[in-house]
Coordinates of C-alpha atoms and ligand atoms in Angstrom, one line a residue:
M1 CA 27.1 177.6 128.7
S2 CA 27.5 180.4 126.4
T3 CA 27.2 179.6 122.7
K4 CA 28.7 182.9 121.7
F5 CA 32.4 183.3 121.7
L6 CA 34.5 186.4 120.9
I7 CA 38.1 185.4 120.2
K8 CA 40.2 188.5 120.3
G9 CA 43.3 189.0 118.2
A10 CA 44.2 185.4 117.1
R11 CA 46.6 184.9 114.1
I12 CA 44.4 183.1 111.6
E13 CA 46.3 180.0 110.5
G14 CA 49.4 181.8 111.7
G15 CA 48.9 184.8 109.4
A16 CA 46.8 188.0 109.7
V17 CA 45.5 188.9 113.2
A18 CA 41.7 189.0 113.5
D19 CA 38.8 188.7 116.0
I20 CA 36.4 185.7 115.5
L21 CA 32.8 186.0 116.6
T22 CA 30.8 182.8 116.9
S23 CA 27.1 182.3 117.6
G24 CA 25.4 179.0 117.8
T25 CA 27.3 176.5 115.5
R26 CA 28.7 179.1 113.1
I27 CA 31.4 181.8 112.8
V28 CA 29.2 184.9 112.2
E29 CA 31.8 187.6 111.8
M30 CA 35.6 188.1 111.5
G31 CA 37.4 191.4 111.6
S32 CA 39.1 193.8 114.0
Q33 CA 37.7 195.4 117.2
L34 CA 34.6 193.2 117.2
S35 CA 32.3 193.3 120.2
S36 CA 29.3 191.4 121.2
A37 CA 27.1 191.5 124.3
G38 CA 26.8 188.2 126.1
A39 CA 29.7 186.6 124.3
T40 CA 32.4 184.8 126.3
V41 CA 35.6 186.7 125.4
I42 CA 38.8 184.8 124.9
E43 CA 42.0 186.9 124.7
A44 CA 44.0 185.2 122.0
D45 CA 46.9 187.6 121.6
G46 CA 49.8 185.6 120.2
F47 CA 47.7 182.5 119.7
V48 CA 47.2 180.7 116.4
A49 CA 43.7 179.9 115.3
L50 CA 43.2 176.7 113.2
P51 CA 40.1 174.9 111.9
G52 CA 39.3 172.1 114.4
L53 CA 41.7 169.2 113.9
V54 CA 40.4 166.0 112.2
D55 CA 42.0 162.7 112.9
L56 CA 41.6 160.0 110.3
H57 CA 43.0 157.3 112.5
T58 CA 41.9 156.9 116.1
H59 CA 41.3 153.8 118.2
L60 CA 38.5 154.5 120.6
R61 CA 38.3 150.9 121.9
E62 CA 34.6 150.9 122.5
P63 CA 32.7 148.5 122.3
G64 CA 34.8 145.8 123.9
F65 CA 38.0 147.3 125.3
E66 CA 36.6 149.9 127.7
Q67 CA 39.5 149.3 130.2
S68 CA 41.7 150.9 127.6
E69 CA 39.5 153.7 126.3
T70 CA 35.8 154.6 125.7
V71 CA 34.2 156.8 123.1
L72 CA 33.8 159.4 125.9
T73 CA 37.4 159.3 127.2
G74 CA 38.9 159.0 123.8
T75 CA 37.0 162.1 122.5
Q76 CA 38.0 164.0 125.7
A77 CA 41.6 163.2 124.7
A78 CA 40.8 164.5 121.2
A79 CA 39.3 167.8 122.5
A80 CA 42.4 168.3 124.7
G81 CA 44.5 167.9 121.6
G82 CA 42.5 170.4 119.5
F83 CA 40.6 167.8 117.6
T84 CA 36.9 168.3 116.7
A85 CA 36.5 165.1 114.6
V86 CA 37.9 161.6 114.8
F87 CA 37.5 158.6 112.6
A88 CA 37.2 155.6 114.9
M89 CA 39.0 152.4 113.7
A90 CA 37.0 149.2 113.4
N91 CA 39.1 146.8 115.6
T92 CA 36.6 146.8 118.5
N93 CA 34.8 143.8 120.0
P94 CA 32.4 143.2 118.3
V95 CA 34.3 144.4 115.2
A96 CA 32.7 147.4 113.5
D97 CA 31.7 145.2 110.5
T98 CA 27.9 145.7 110.5
A99 CA 25.5 148.6 110.4
G100 CA 24.6 148.0 114.0
V101 CA 28.1 148.5 115.5
V102 CA 29.0 151.6 113.4
E103 CA 25.7 153.2 114.3
Q104 CA 26.3 152.4 118.0
V105 CA 29.8 154.1 117.9
Q106 CA 28.4 157.1 116.1
R107 CA 25.6 157.5 118.7
L108 CA 28.0 157.2 121.6
G109 CA 30.1 160.0 120.0
D110 CA 27.1 162.2 119.4
E111 CA 25.9 161.8 123.0
A112 CA 29.4 162.5 124.5
G113 CA 29.7 165.6 122.4
Y114 CA 33.5 166.2 122.6
A115 CA 34.1 165.6 118.9
T116 CA 32.4 164.4 115.8
V117 CA 32.9 160.7 115.7
R118 CA 32.9 159.1 112.2
P119 CA 33.1 155.3 112.4
I120 CA 35.4 153.4 110.1
G121 CA 34.0 150.1 108.9
A122 CA 36.0 146.8 108.7
V123 CA 36.9 145.7 105.2
T124 CA 36.6 142.0 106.1
R125 CA 34.3 140.2 108.5
G126 CA 35.7 140.1 111.9
L127 CA 39.0 141.5 110.5
E128 CA 39.7 137.9 109.5
G129 CA 40.8 138.7 106.0
V130 CA 38.7 136.0 104.5
Q131 CA 35.3 137.5 103.4
L132 CA 34.3 141.1 102.7
A133 CA 32.3 142.7 105.5
E134 CA 28.9 144.3 104.8
L135 CA 30.4 147.4 103.2
G136 CA 27.2 148.5 101.5
A137 CA 25.1 148.1 104.6
M138 CA 27.5 150.2 106.6
A139 CA 27.7 152.8 103.8
E140 CA 23.9 153.1 103.8
S141 CA 23.5 153.0 107.5
R142 CA 22.8 156.1 109.6
A143 CA 26.6 156.3 110.2
R144 CA 27.1 156.8 106.4
V145 CA 30.5 155.0 106.5
R146 CA 32.9 156.1 103.8
V147 CA 36.3 154.9 105.1
F148 CA 37.0 151.2 105.5
S149 CA 40.0 149.6 107.1
D150 CA 41.1 146.4 108.8
D151 CA 43.7 148.5 110.6
G152 CA 45.7 146.5 113.1
K153 CA 45.7 143.9 110.4
C154 CA 46.6 144.2 106.7
V155 CA 44.2 143.2 104.0
H156 CA 46.9 140.9 102.6
D157 CA 44.8 138.8 100.2
A158 CA 45.2 140.6 96.8
L159 CA 41.8 139.5 95.5
L160 CA 39.9 140.7 98.6
M161 CA 41.8 144.0 98.4
R162 CA 40.7 144.3 94.7
R163 CA 37.1 143.5 95.5
A164 CA 37.1 146.0 98.4
L165 CA 38.4 148.8 96.1
E166 CA 35.8 147.9 93.5
Y167 CA 33.0 148.0 96.1
V168 CA 33.8 151.3 97.7
K169 CA 34.2 152.9 94.3
T170 CA 30.5 152.6 93.8
F171 CA 29.8 155.2 96.5
G172 CA 33.1 157.1 96.4
G173 CA 34.5 155.5 99.5
V174 CA 38.1 154.7 100.4
V175 CA 40.0 151.7 101.7
A176 CA 42.6 152.7 104.3
Q177 CA 45.3 150.0 104.2
H178 CA 47.5 149.0 107.2
A179 CA 50.4 147.9 105.0
Q180 CA 52.1 144.9 106.7
E181 CA 53.0 141.7 104.8
P182 CA 52.1 139.2 107.4
R183 CA 54.6 136.5 106.5
L184 CA 57.5 138.9 106.5
T185 CA 56.6 140.1 110.0
I186 CA 55.9 136.9 111.9
D187 CA 56.8 137.6 115.6
A188 CA 58.4 140.9 114.5
Q189 CA 59.1 143.2 117.5
M190 CA 60.9 146.3 116.1
N191 CA 62.5 147.7 113.0
E192 CA 64.9 145.3 111.3
G193 CA 68.3 146.8 111.4
E194 CA 71.4 147.5 113.5
V195 CA 69.5 148.1 116.7
S196 CA 67.3 145.0 116.5
A197 CA 70.4 142.9 115.8
R198 CA 72.2 144.3 118.8
L199 CA 69.2 143.9 121.1
G200 CA 68.3 140.4 119.8
L201 CA 64.7 141.3 119.0
A202 CA 63.1 139.9 115.9
G203 CA 63.2 142.5 113.1
W204 CA 60.4 144.0 111.0
P205 CA 61.8 144.8 107.6
A206 CA 60.9 147.9 105.7
V207 CA 60.0 145.8 102.7
A208 CA 57.1 144.2 104.6
E209 CA 55.4 147.7 104.4
E210 CA 56.7 148.8 101.0
S211 CA 55.8 145.6 99.1
I212 CA 52.1 145.9 100.2
I213 CA 52.0 149.6 99.3
A214 CA 53.5 148.9 95.9
R215 CA 50.9 146.2 95.2
D216 CA 48.0 148.3 96.4
V217 CA 48.8 151.4 94.4
L218 CA 48.8 149.2 91.3
L219 CA 45.5 147.6 92.4
A220 CA 44.0 151.0 92.9
E221 CA 45.2 152.0 89.4
H222 CA 43.8 148.9 87.9
V223 CA 40.4 149.3 89.5
G224 CA 40.3 153.1 89.2
S225 CA 39.5 153.4 92.8
R226 CA 40.8 155.5 95.8
L227 CA 43.3 154.1 98.2
H228 CA 44.6 155.6 101.5
V229 CA 47.7 154.2 103.1
C230 CA 47.9 154.4 106.9
H231 CA 51.0 155.3 108.9
L232 CA 53.9 155.4 106.4
S233 CA 57.1 154.6 108.3
T234 CA 59.9 154.1 105.8
A235 CA 61.8 156.2 103.2
G236 CA 61.0 153.4 100.7
S237 CA 57.3 153.8 101.3
V238 CA 57.6 157.5 100.5
D239 CA 59.4 156.6 97.2
V240 CA 56.5 154.3 96.2
I241 CA 53.8 156.9 97.0
R242 CA 55.8 159.6 95.2
W243 CA 56.0 157.3 92.1
A244 CA 52.3 156.4 92.3
K245 CA 51.2 160.0 92.6
K246 CA 53.4 161.0 89.7
R247 CA 51.7 158.3 87.7
G248 CA 48.3 159.7 88.5
I249 CA 47.1 157.0 90.8
N250 CA 44.4 158.1 93.3
V251 CA 46.3 157.5 96.5
T252 CA 46.7 159.4 99.7
A253 CA 49.0 158.7 102.6
E254 CA 49.4 159.5 106.3
V255 CA 52.2 159.7 108.8
T256 CA 51.9 159.6 112.6
P257 CA 53.5 162.2 114.9
H258 CA 55.7 159.5 116.5
H259 CA 57.2 158.5 113.2
L260 CA 58.1 162.2 112.7
L261 CA 60.0 162.4 115.9
L262 CA 61.2 159.0 117.4
T263 CA 63.6 156.4 116.0
D264 CA 64.3 152.7 116.7
A265 CA 67.2 153.8 119.0
R266 CA 64.5 154.3 121.7
A267 CA 64.2 150.5 121.9
E268 CA 67.6 150.4 123.5
S269 CA 65.8 151.3 126.7
Y270 CA 63.7 148.1 126.4
D271 CA 60.8 150.4 127.5
A272 CA 57.8 149.0 125.7
K273 CA 56.2 152.5 125.6
F274 CA 58.2 152.7 122.3
K275 CA 56.7 149.5 120.9
V276 CA 54.4 150.4 118.1
N277 CA 53.0 149.0 114.8
P278 CA 54.6 149.9 112.3
P279 CA 57.7 150.2 114.4
L280 CA 59.9 153.2 114.9
R281 CA 62.5 153.3 112.2
R282 CA 65.9 154.9 111.5
Q283 CA 66.8 158.6 111.6
E284 CA 67.0 158.6 107.7
D285 CA 63.4 157.4 107.6
V286 CA 62.3 160.1 110.0
L287 CA 63.9 162.8 107.8
A288 CA 62.4 161.3 104.6
L289 CA 58.9 161.3 106.2
R290 CA 59.3 164.9 107.3
D291 CA 60.4 165.9 103.8
A292 CA 57.5 164.0 102.2
L293 CA 55.0 165.7 104.5
A294 CA 56.5 169.0 103.6
D295 CA 56.4 168.4 99.8
G296 CA 52.9 166.9 99.8
T297 CA 53.8 163.3 99.0
I298 CA 52.4 162.5 102.4
D299 CA 49.0 164.2 102.6
I300 CA 48.1 164.2 106.3
V301 CA 49.2 163.5 109.9
A302 CA 47.0 161.0 111.7
T303 CA 47.6 160.0 115.3
D304 CA 47.0 156.2 115.4
H305 CA 46.0 156.9 119.0
A306 CA 46.2 153.4 120.5
P307 CA 45.4 153.3 124.2
H308 CA 46.5 150.3 126.3
P309 CA 46.2 149.8 130.0
A310 CA 49.4 149.9 132.0
E311 CA 49.7 146.1 132.6
T312 CA 50.0 145.5 128.8
K313 CA 52.7 148.1 128.3
E314 CA 54.7 148.1 131.5
C315 CA 56.1 144.6 131.0
E316 CA 58.8 142.8 129.0
W317 CA 59.1 144.2 125.4
S318 CA 58.2 141.0 123.6
A319 CA 55.1 140.5 125.7
A320 CA 53.9 144.1 125.5
A321 CA 51.1 145.4 123.2
F322 CA 51.8 147.5 120.2
G323 CA 50.7 151.1 120.3
M324 CA 50.8 154.6 121.8
V325 CA 48.3 157.3 122.7
G326 CA 48.7 160.3 120.5
L327 CA 45.7 162.6 120.5
E328 CA 46.8 165.0 123.3
S329 CA 50.3 165.4 121.9
A330 CA 49.9 165.3 118.1
L331 CA 49.7 169.1 117.5
S332 CA 52.7 169.7 119.8
V333 CA 54.8 167.0 118.0
V334 CA 53.9 168.5 114.6
Q335 CA 54.8 172.0 115.8
T336 CA 58.1 170.7 117.2
T337 CA 59.1 168.6 114.2
M338 CA 57.7 170.5 111.3
V339 CA 56.9 174.1 112.2
E340 CA 59.9 174.9 114.4
T341 CA 62.2 173.3 111.7
G342 CA 60.6 175.6 109.0
L343 CA 59.3 172.6 107.0
L344 CA 55.6 173.6 107.4
S345 CA 53.7 176.9 108.0
W346 CA 50.7 177.0 110.3
A347 CA 48.5 177.1 107.1
D348 CA 50.2 173.9 106.1
V349 CA 49.4 172.5 109.6
A350 CA 45.7 173.4 109.0
R351 CA 45.9 171.5 105.7
V352 CA 47.6 168.3 107.0
L353 CA 45.7 168.1 110.3
S354 CA 42.3 169.4 109.4
K355 CA 41.3 170.2 105.8
K356 CA 42.9 167.2 104.0
P357 CA 41.9 164.5 106.4
A358 CA 38.3 165.8 106.3
Q359 CA 38.4 165.6 102.5
I360 CA 39.9 162.1 102.4
G361 CA 37.2 160.9 104.9
L362 CA 34.4 162.8 103.1
L363 CA 33.6 164.7 106.2
T364 CA 32.0 167.8 104.6
T365 CA 31.1 169.6 107.8
Q366 CA 34.6 170.2 109.0
G367 CA 38.1 171.2 107.7
H368 CA 37.0 174.5 106.3
D369 CA 38.8 177.9 106.2
L370 CA 38.1 180.1 109.2
V371 CA 35.7 182.6 107.5
A372 CA 32.3 184.1 108.4
G373 CA 29.7 181.4 107.7
S374 CA 31.9 178.4 108.4
S375 CA 31.1 176.0 111.2
A376 CA 32.5 177.0 114.5
N377 CA 35.0 174.2 114.8
I378 CA 38.1 176.1 116.0
V379 CA 41.3 175.3 117.9
L380 CA 43.4 178.0 119.6
V381 CA 47.0 177.0 120.1
D382 CA 49.6 178.9 122.2
P383 CA 52.7 178.3 120.1
A384 CA 55.1 180.1 122.5
V385 CA 54.8 177.5 125.3
T386 CA 57.6 174.9 125.8
R387 CA 56.6 172.1 128.1
V388 CA 58.0 168.8 129.3
F389 CA 55.3 166.4 128.3
G390 CA 53.9 164.2 131.0
R391 CA 51.0 162.3 132.5
D392 CA 49.4 165.6 133.5
N393 CA 48.9 166.4 129.9
L394 CA 46.8 163.2 129.3
V395 CA 43.1 163.1 129.8
G396 CA 42.2 159.8 128.1
R397 CA 41.9 156.6 130.1
S398 CA 45.3 155.1 129.1
H399 CA 48.6 156.8 129.7
N400 CA 50.9 154.9 127.2
T401 CA 52.5 158.0 125.8
P402 CA 56.1 157.8 124.4
Y403 CA 56.7 161.5 125.1
G404 CA 56.9 161.5 128.9
G405 CA 59.9 163.7 129.9
I406 CA 60.3 165.0 126.3
E407 CA 60.2 168.7 125.7
L408 CA 57.6 169.7 123.2
R409 CA 56.5 173.1 121.8
G410 CA 53.0 174.6 121.9
A411 CA 49.9 173.8 123.8
V412 CA 46.2 173.8 123.0
H413 CA 44.4 176.6 124.8
T414 CA 40.8 176.3 123.6
T415 CA 38.8 173.9 121.4
L416 CA 35.3 174.8 120.1
H417 CA 33.3 171.9 118.6
N418 CA 30.1 173.0 116.7
G419 CA 30.3 176.3 118.5
Y420 CA 30.6 175.2 122.1
A421 CA 33.7 174.8 124.2
T422 CA 35.2 171.3 124.9
M423 CA 38.5 172.7 126.1
L424 CA 38.5 176.2 127.5
Q425 CA 41.6 178.2 128.5
G426 CA 43.7 175.1 129.0
S427 CA 41.1 173.1 130.9
L428 CA 38.8 170.3 129.7
V429 CA 35.1 171.3 130.0
D430 CA 33.2 168.7 132.1
A431 CA 31.2 165.9 130.5
T432 CA 27.8 167.0 131.7
T433 CA 28.2 170.5 130.2
V434 CA 29.5 169.2 126.9
A435 CA 26.8 166.6 126.6
A436 CA 24.1 169.2 127.3
A437 CA 25.6 171.6 124.6
A438 CA 25.8 168.7 122.1
E439 CA 22.2 167.8 122.7
E440 CA 21.2 171.5 122.3
V441 CA 22.9 171.5 118.9
R442 CA 21.3 168.2 117.8
H443 CA 17.8 169.4 118.8
G444 CA 18.2 173.1 118.3
Ligands
ZN1 ZN1 47.7 150.3 111.7

């Protein structure tokens, strides 16, 4: 495989048109009318070039749930979606609560080569919410863990949350909270509101999320530590984050693509592909989340890619698993909901899907401006495409997308990770070629 690419005539972050020449793992030159012998030429007329996308919230399911996804298949989905780095959530089996497990996940990512995999460590042992996990050992391990989360579960004990915030402060880490008051959401199935009342499904009140966020921003202020809030889903959560930021509290927040597009009305179909945690909310919540992402109250978009096999999704709503896959569709949903509506520019997209998530996760090697000298982590998107999303667009092991049959704008054309192609001209590069390129980078 060539490790030299000449990208001809891309709009850099949607702005000026330039050629990009890469060699090895770097961008070596940018300008007009570039040429280079031996480079693979990519005609990018009309395409937007962005720094490789960084997902702060991915479930790769390995070890333990390989029937849903593996590090290999999950990072293939990432590459297809334009991602060059993913942060892997800790709710595996065994749980990523020790140095051994996080090192294993990182090694599997390195070997597969489709994206940089940064393991997230559990906050509490076994995600049980009783005792702190070995945060220091994970931070000092070869995986250098900096993000900690019990995601899937909320760190609901205020004292444990305080201790976790204190601990990560010592090495500049961050706690990413899944804000869900457990007692307020016992058996909850969907957003609490008109639709849940009509369908007779147990409701999940907005206050279950908002009350935990309010508590945690105050704890972060008290401790002087850094807090990240996962998947905001309500207008009230936006209000709390806005208040906290105004007060100078060190908090960042994410929204998922699905909460930017879909509402609880989708549950009327009783199709469990729309069952997710936190649940889809009302249209006014969707609009508040879009505005908050546009004005910077919400810092980033993160996928919460949550693969599940068909048998756990294609069943009765109340028996179905929570979660949706999202890596392959994220950029298109953001273009559809935020760029086409004029709420975000492509430079903003580079910020919310690459630069800022890298900063929050302390991933220093990615999320940079596309300039000579930067790492060659690049995604080329064709923004002019309109496609009806479907199973053909999925490359991960699970197919529980909520976007089947929905029209989305834009498509990823090419993804370069550390200077080699993982997705080339609309096709995923095969695993052997990618693994060999990754090994060359590691040992070169
Ligand atoms: Zn979560």
